[in-house]
């Protein structure tokens, strides 16, 4: 729901879908419990509906009891469902902020980045939104959190690699002839 505390306004996102111009779903994040069958149906219907729209048409549409806000960036469509009384322009800003963060992280993001690094795309989204609401507006803060996570992951992977090498050495499997 749209909440107003002082001058801050937030949009409650129900779900976000990223899909290609060919209709292939690349990322989905649901913020409310919905049956798997209903998710598939909703996804299929929205992809078909949005892909059938002309480029010059409005990026907002009503779908069931929700408002859909979408934007195309290169070959990807970013589609967000919000409540009917939520702010569409704020939602477009959230989509744009997510794309900016992906661009900064991947260095000009493309569909292949999302396909091969989907866990990073989810991590960026989770740093930006929590429970369907904007958590962090600062790009710098989000990118710092992602960099810290990458460093932690690199340390864990290198430690795991060293542990495996030590185990192989103990077993006489590492390099050279026994």
PDB file of C-alpha atoms in Angstrom:
ATOM      1  CA  UNK A   1       0.000   0.000   0.000  1.00  0.00           C
ATOM      2  CA  UNK A   2       1.075   3.558  -0.445  1.00  0.00           C
ATOM      3  CA  UNK A   3       2.216   4.937   2.861  1.00  0.00           C
ATOM      4  CA  UNK A   4       2.917   8.540   3.591  1.00  0.00           C
ATOM      5  CA  UNK A   5       5.182   9.414   6.505  1.00  0.00           C
ATOM      6  CA  UNK A   6       6.243  13.007   6.306  1.00  0.00           C
ATOM      7  CA  UNK A   7       7.473  13.560   2.759  1.00  0.00           C
ATOM      8  CA  UNK A   8       8.425   9.934   2.071  1.00  0.00           C
ATOM      9  CA  UNK A   9       6.222   7.946  -0.265  1.00  0.00           C
ATOM     10  CA  UNK A  10       6.700   4.245  -1.003  1.00  0.00           C
ATOM     11  CA  UNK A  11       5.192   1.830  -3.476  1.00  0.00           C
ATOM     12  CA  UNK A  12       4.314  -1.671  -2.346  1.00  0.00           C
ATOM     13  CA  UNK A  13       5.513  -3.992  -5.056  1.00  0.00           C
ATOM     14  CA  UNK A  14       3.632  -7.276  -5.389  1.00  0.00           C
ATOM     15  CA  UNK A  15       6.120  -8.888  -7.794  1.00  0.00           C
ATOM     16  CA  UNK A  16       8.736  -8.093 -10.404  1.00  0.00           C
ATOM     17  CA  UNK A  17       9.287  -9.956 -13.663  1.00  0.00           C
ATOM     18  CA  UNK A  18      12.145  -9.589 -16.138  1.00  0.00           C
ATOM     19  CA  UNK A  19      11.622 -11.138 -19.542  1.00  0.00           C
ATOM     20  CA  UNK A  20      13.089 -10.938 -23.019  1.00  0.00           C
ATOM     21  CA  UNK A  21      11.485  -9.657 -26.218  1.00  0.00           C
ATOM     22  CA  UNK A  22      11.053 -13.326 -27.133  1.00  0.00           C
ATOM     23  CA  UNK A  23       8.954 -13.881 -24.009  1.00  0.00           C
ATOM     24  CA  UNK A  24      11.562 -15.841 -22.013  1.00  0.00           C
ATOM     25  CA  UNK A  25      11.313 -15.217 -18.283  1.00  0.00           C
ATOM     26  CA  UNK A  26      14.755 -14.229 -16.946  1.00  0.00           C
ATOM     27  CA  UNK A  27      14.014 -13.265 -13.343  1.00  0.00           C
ATOM     28  CA  UNK A  28      10.987 -13.245 -11.076  1.00  0.00           C
ATOM     29  CA  UNK A  29      10.547 -12.038  -7.526  1.00  0.00           C
ATOM     30  CA  UNK A  30       7.248 -12.444  -5.691  1.00  0.00           C
ATOM     31  CA  UNK A  31       6.653 -10.527  -2.472  1.00  0.00           C
ATOM     32  CA  UNK A  32       3.363 -12.198  -1.530  1.00  0.00           C
ATOM     33  CA  UNK A  33       2.607 -15.899  -1.206  1.00  0.00           C
ATOM     34  CA  UNK A  34       0.971 -17.060  -4.428  1.00  0.00           C
ATOM     35  CA  UNK A  35       0.407 -20.632  -5.637  1.00  0.00           C
ATOM     36  CA  UNK A  36       2.926 -21.819  -8.241  1.00  0.00           C
ATOM     37  CA  UNK A  37       0.133 -22.448 -10.751  1.00  0.00           C
ATOM     38  CA  UNK A  38      -1.137 -18.873 -10.339  1.00  0.00           C
ATOM     39  CA  UNK A  39       2.398 -17.498 -10.745  1.00  0.00           C
ATOM     40  CA  UNK A  40       2.815 -19.363 -14.042  1.00  0.00           C
ATOM     41  CA  UNK A  41      -0.574 -18.174 -15.284  1.00  0.00           C
ATOM     42  CA  UNK A  42       0.060 -14.549 -14.289  1.00  0.00           C
ATOM     43  CA  UNK A  43       3.544 -14.601 -15.818  1.00  0.00           C
ATOM     44  CA  UNK A  44       2.304 -16.092 -19.090  1.00  0.00           C
ATOM     45  CA  UNK A  45      -0.611 -13.638 -19.356  1.00  0.00           C
ATOM     46  CA  UNK A  46       1.488 -10.550 -18.559  1.00  0.00           C
ATOM     47  CA  UNK A  47       4.294 -11.479 -20.940  1.00  0.00           C
ATOM     48  CA  UNK A  48       1.769 -12.011 -23.738  1.00  0.00           C
ATOM     49  CA  UNK A  49      -0.092  -8.801 -22.890  1.00  0.00           C
ATOM     50  CA  UNK A  50       3.005  -6.589 -22.673  1.00  0.00           C
ATOM     51  CA  UNK A  51       4.717  -8.022 -25.758  1.00  0.00           C
ATOM     52  CA  UNK A  52       1.556  -7.418 -27.800  1.00  0.00           C
ATOM     53  CA  UNK A  53       1.534  -3.694 -26.923  1.00  0.00           C
ATOM     54  CA  UNK A  54       2.935  -1.098 -29.325  1.00  0.00           C
ATOM     55  CA  UNK A  55       6.158   0.697 -28.253  1.00  0.00           C
ATOM     56  CA  UNK A  56       4.448   4.113 -28.065  1.00  0.00           C
ATOM     57  CA  UNK A  57       1.670   2.873 -25.757  1.00  0.00           C
ATOM     58  CA  UNK A  58       1.525   3.829 -22.090  1.00  0.00           C
ATOM     59  CA  UNK A  59       3.731   1.754 -19.748  1.00  0.00           C
ATOM     60  CA  UNK A  60       0.937   1.399 -17.195  1.00  0.00           C
ATOM     61  CA  UNK A  61      -1.965  -1.009 -17.417  1.00  0.00           C
ATOM     62  CA  UNK A  62      -4.590  -2.491 -15.180  1.00  0.00           C
ATOM     63  CA  UNK A  63      -4.461  -6.225 -14.664  1.00  0.00           C
ATOM     64  CA  UNK A  64      -6.927  -7.961 -12.369  1.00  0.00           C
ATOM     65  CA  UNK A  65      -6.822  -5.995  -9.105  1.00  0.00           C
ATOM     66  CA  UNK A  66      -3.324  -4.616  -9.708  1.00  0.00           C
ATOM     67  CA  UNK A  67      -1.608  -1.905 -11.648  1.00  0.00           C
ATOM     68  CA  UNK A  68       1.227  -3.067 -13.910  1.00  0.00           C
ATOM     69  CA  UNK A  69       4.145  -0.762 -14.620  1.00  0.00           C
ATOM     70  CA  UNK A  70       6.711  -1.875 -17.167  1.00  0.00           C
ATOM     71  CA  UNK A  71       9.695  -0.488 -19.023  1.00  0.00           C
ATOM     72  CA  UNK A  72      11.840  -1.924 -21.779  1.00  0.00           C
ATOM     73  CA  UNK A  73      15.614  -1.580 -21.566  1.00  0.00           C
ATOM     74  CA  UNK A  74      17.429  -3.009 -24.620  1.00  0.00           C
ATOM     75  CA  UNK A  75      16.126  -6.574 -25.038  1.00  0.00           C
ATOM     76  CA  UNK A  76      14.632  -6.886 -21.533  1.00  0.00           C
ATOM     77  CA  UNK A  77      11.266  -5.868 -20.148  1.00  0.00           C
ATOM     78  CA  UNK A  78      11.096  -4.993 -16.457  1.00  0.00           C
ATOM     79  CA  UNK A  79       7.534  -5.516 -15.238  1.00  0.00           C
ATOM     80  CA  UNK A  80       6.287  -4.603 -11.756  1.00  0.00           C
ATOM     81  CA  UNK A  81       2.869  -5.125 -10.189  1.00  0.00           C
ATOM     82  CA  UNK A  82       1.691  -2.592  -7.625  1.00  0.00           C
ATOM     83  CA  UNK A  83      -1.539  -1.900  -5.817  1.00  0.00           C
ATOM     84  CA  UNK A  84      -4.111   0.229  -7.720  1.00  0.00           C
ATOM     85  CA  UNK A  85      -3.596   3.343  -5.579  1.00  0.00           C
ATOM     86  CA  UNK A  86       0.244   3.245  -5.704  1.00  0.00           C
ATOM     87  CA  UNK A  87       2.321   5.758  -7.632  1.00  0.00           C
ATOM     88  CA  UNK A  88       3.272   4.610 -11.160  1.00  0.00           C
ATOM     89  CA  UNK A  89       6.030   7.200 -11.590  1.00  0.00           C
ATOM     90  CA  UNK A  90       7.679   6.166  -8.341  1.00  0.00           C
ATOM     91  CA  UNK A  91       7.537   2.571  -9.564  1.00  0.00           C
ATOM     92  CA  UNK A  92       9.205   3.577 -12.845  1.00  0.00           C
ATOM     93  CA  UNK A  93      11.929   5.223 -10.746  1.00  0.00           C
ATOM     94  CA  UNK A  94      12.421   1.991  -8.782  1.00  0.00           C
ATOM     95  CA  UNK A  95      12.739   0.031 -12.031  1.00  0.00           C
ATOM     96  CA  UNK A  96      15.201   2.605 -13.349  1.00  0.00           C
ATOM     97  CA  UNK A  97      17.247   2.499 -10.124  1.00  0.00           C
ATOM     98  CA  UNK A  98      17.453  -1.297 -10.400  1.00  0.00           C
ATOM     99  CA  UNK A  99      18.654  -1.025 -14.014  1.00  0.00           C
ATOM    100  CA  UNK A 100      21.227   1.625 -13.007  1.00  0.00           C
ATOM    101  CA  UNK A 101      22.540  -0.671 -10.264  1.00  0.00           C
ATOM    102  CA  UNK A 102      22.746  -3.629 -12.656  1.00  0.00           C
ATOM    103  CA  UNK A 103      24.555  -1.393 -15.173  1.00  0.00           C
ATOM    104  CA  UNK A 104      27.077  -0.264 -12.561  1.00  0.00           C
ATOM    105  CA  UNK A 105      27.629  -3.799 -11.278  1.00  0.00           C
ATOM    106  CA  UNK A 106      27.929  -5.563 -14.645  1.00  0.00           C
ATOM    107  CA  UNK A 107      29.284  -2.604 -16.623  1.00  0.00           C
ATOM    108  CA  UNK A 108      26.454  -2.063 -19.112  1.00  0.00           C
ATOM    109  CA  UNK A 109      24.153  -4.951 -18.239  1.00  0.00           C
ATOM    110  CA  UNK A 110      22.763  -7.189 -20.966  1.00  0.00           C
ATOM    111  CA  UNK A 111      20.430 -10.162 -21.052  1.00  0.00           C
ATOM    112  CA  UNK A 112      23.351 -12.617 -20.894  1.00  0.00           C
ATOM    113  CA  UNK A 113      24.518 -11.061 -17.608  1.00  0.00           C
ATOM    114  CA  UNK A 114      21.107 -11.829 -16.113  1.00  0.00           C
ATOM    115  CA  UNK A 115      21.089 -15.364 -17.542  1.00  0.00           C
ATOM    116  CA  UNK A 116      24.597 -16.355 -16.388  1.00  0.00           C
ATOM    117  CA  UNK A 117      24.692 -14.325 -13.156  1.00  0.00           C
ATOM    118  CA  UNK A 118      21.073 -14.499 -12.053  1.00  0.00           C
ATOM    119  CA  UNK A 119      22.074 -14.916  -8.394  1.00  0.00           C
ATOM    120  CA  UNK A 120      23.858 -11.530  -8.548  1.00  0.00           C
ATOM    121  CA  UNK A 121      20.814  -9.931 -10.193  1.00  0.00           C
ATOM    122  CA  UNK A 122      18.671 -11.286  -7.334  1.00  0.00           C
ATOM    123  CA  UNK A 123      21.192 -10.060  -4.769  1.00  0.00           C
ATOM    124  CA  UNK A 124      21.133  -6.536  -6.239  1.00  0.00           C
ATOM    125  CA  UNK A 125      17.324  -6.606  -6.169  1.00  0.00           C
ATOM    126  CA  UNK A 126      17.308  -7.833  -2.565  1.00  0.00           C
ATOM    127  CA  UNK A 127      19.619  -4.995  -1.540  1.00  0.00           C
ATOM    128  CA  UNK A 128      17.292  -2.491  -3.206  1.00  0.00           C
ATOM    129  CA  UNK A 129      13.892  -3.901  -2.169  1.00  0.00           C
ATOM    130  CA  UNK A 130      12.771  -5.749   0.939  1.00  0.00           C
ATOM    131  CA  UNK A 131       9.264  -7.170   1.208  1.00  0.00           C
ATOM    132  CA  UNK A 132       8.284  -5.212  -1.892  1.00  0.00           C
ATOM    133  CA  UNK A 133       9.355  -1.822  -0.543  1.00  0.00           C
ATOM    134  CA  UNK A 134      12.395   0.301  -1.298  1.00  0.00           C
ATOM    135  CA  UNK A 135      15.043  -0.486   1.294  1.00  0.00           C
ATOM    136  CA  UNK A 136      17.944   1.613   0.109  1.00  0.00           C
ATOM    137  CA  UNK A 137      17.827   4.646  -2.176  1.00  0.00           C
ATOM    138  CA  UNK A 138      21.582   5.215  -2.285  1.00  0.00           C
ATOM    139  CA  UNK A 139      23.249   3.521  -5.254  1.00  0.00           C
ATOM    140  CA  UNK A 140      26.583   3.877  -3.482  1.00  0.00           C
ATOM    141  CA  UNK A 141      25.335   1.994  -0.390  1.00  0.00           C
ATOM    142  CA  UNK A 142      23.848  -0.811  -2.462  1.00  0.00           C
ATOM    143  CA  UNK A 143      27.029  -1.180  -4.527  1.00  0.00           C
ATOM    144  CA  UNK A 144      29.140  -1.212  -1.327  1.00  0.00           C
ATOM    145  CA  UNK A 145      26.989  -4.022   0.097  1.00  0.00           C
ATOM    146  CA  UNK A 146      27.323  -5.983  -3.146  1.00  0.00           C
ATOM    147  CA  UNK A 147      31.104  -5.467  -3.228  1.00  0.00           C
ATOM    148  CA  UNK A 148      31.337  -6.698   0.386  1.00  0.00           C
ATOM    149  CA  UNK A 149      29.266  -9.773  -0.515  1.00  0.00           C
ATOM    150  CA  UNK A 150      31.484 -10.470  -3.548  1.00  0.00           C
ATOM    151  CA  UNK A 151      34.604 -10.195  -1.382  1.00  0.00           C
ATOM    152  CA  UNK A 152      33.128 -12.577   1.186  1.00  0.00           C
ATOM    153  CA  UNK A 153      32.186 -15.037  -1.552  1.00  0.00           C
ATOM    154  CA  UNK A 154      35.685 -14.828  -3.089  1.00  0.00           C
ATOM    155  CA  UNK A 155      37.285 -15.472   0.320  1.00  0.00           C
ATOM    156  CA  UNK A 156      35.002 -18.451   0.924  1.00  0.00           C
ATOM    157  CA  UNK A 157      35.694 -19.903  -2.532  1.00  0.00           C
ATOM    158  CA  UNK A 158      39.475 -19.469  -2.210  1.00  0.00           C
ATOM    159  CA  UNK A 159      39.431 -21.036   1.281  1.00  0.00           C
ATOM    160  CA  UNK A 160      37.376 -23.947  -0.055  1.00  0.00           C
ATOM    161  CA  UNK A 161      39.842 -24.337  -2.946  1.00  0.00           C
ATOM    162  CA  UNK A 162      42.824 -24.360  -0.548  1.00  0.00           C
ATOM    163  CA  UNK A 163      41.100 -26.904   1.708  1.00  0.00           C
ATOM    164  CA  UNK A 164      40.464 -29.168  -1.304  1.00  0.00           C
ATOM    165  CA  UNK A 165      44.106 -28.886  -2.413  1.00  0.00           C
ATOM    166  CA  UNK A 166      45.287 -29.754   1.128  1.00  0.00           C
ATOM    167  CA  UNK A 167      42.971 -32.785   1.186  1.00  0.00           C
ATOM    168  CA  UNK A 168      44.277 -33.977  -2.197  1.00  0.00           C
ATOM    169  CA  UNK A 169      47.864 -33.525  -1.021  1.00  0.00           C
ATOM    170  CA  UNK A 170      47.139 -35.635   2.074  1.00  0.00           C
ATOM    171  CA  UNK A 171      45.730 -38.332  -0.194  1.00  0.00           C
ATOM    172  CA  UNK A 172      48.682 -38.046  -2.603  1.00  0.00           C
ATOM    173  CA  UNK A 173      46.503 -36.829  -5.458  1.00  0.00           C
ATOM    174  CA  UNK A 174      48.006 -33.371  -5.944  1.00  0.00           C
ATOM    175  CA  UNK A 175      50.435 -32.760  -8.810  1.00  0.00           C
ATOM    176  CA  UNK A 176      53.313 -34.945  -9.941  1.00  0.00           C
ATOM    177  CA  UNK A 177      53.827 -38.664  -9.682  1.00  0.00           C
ATOM    178  CA  UNK A 178      53.468 -40.419  -6.329  1.00  0.00           C
TER     179      UNK A 178
END
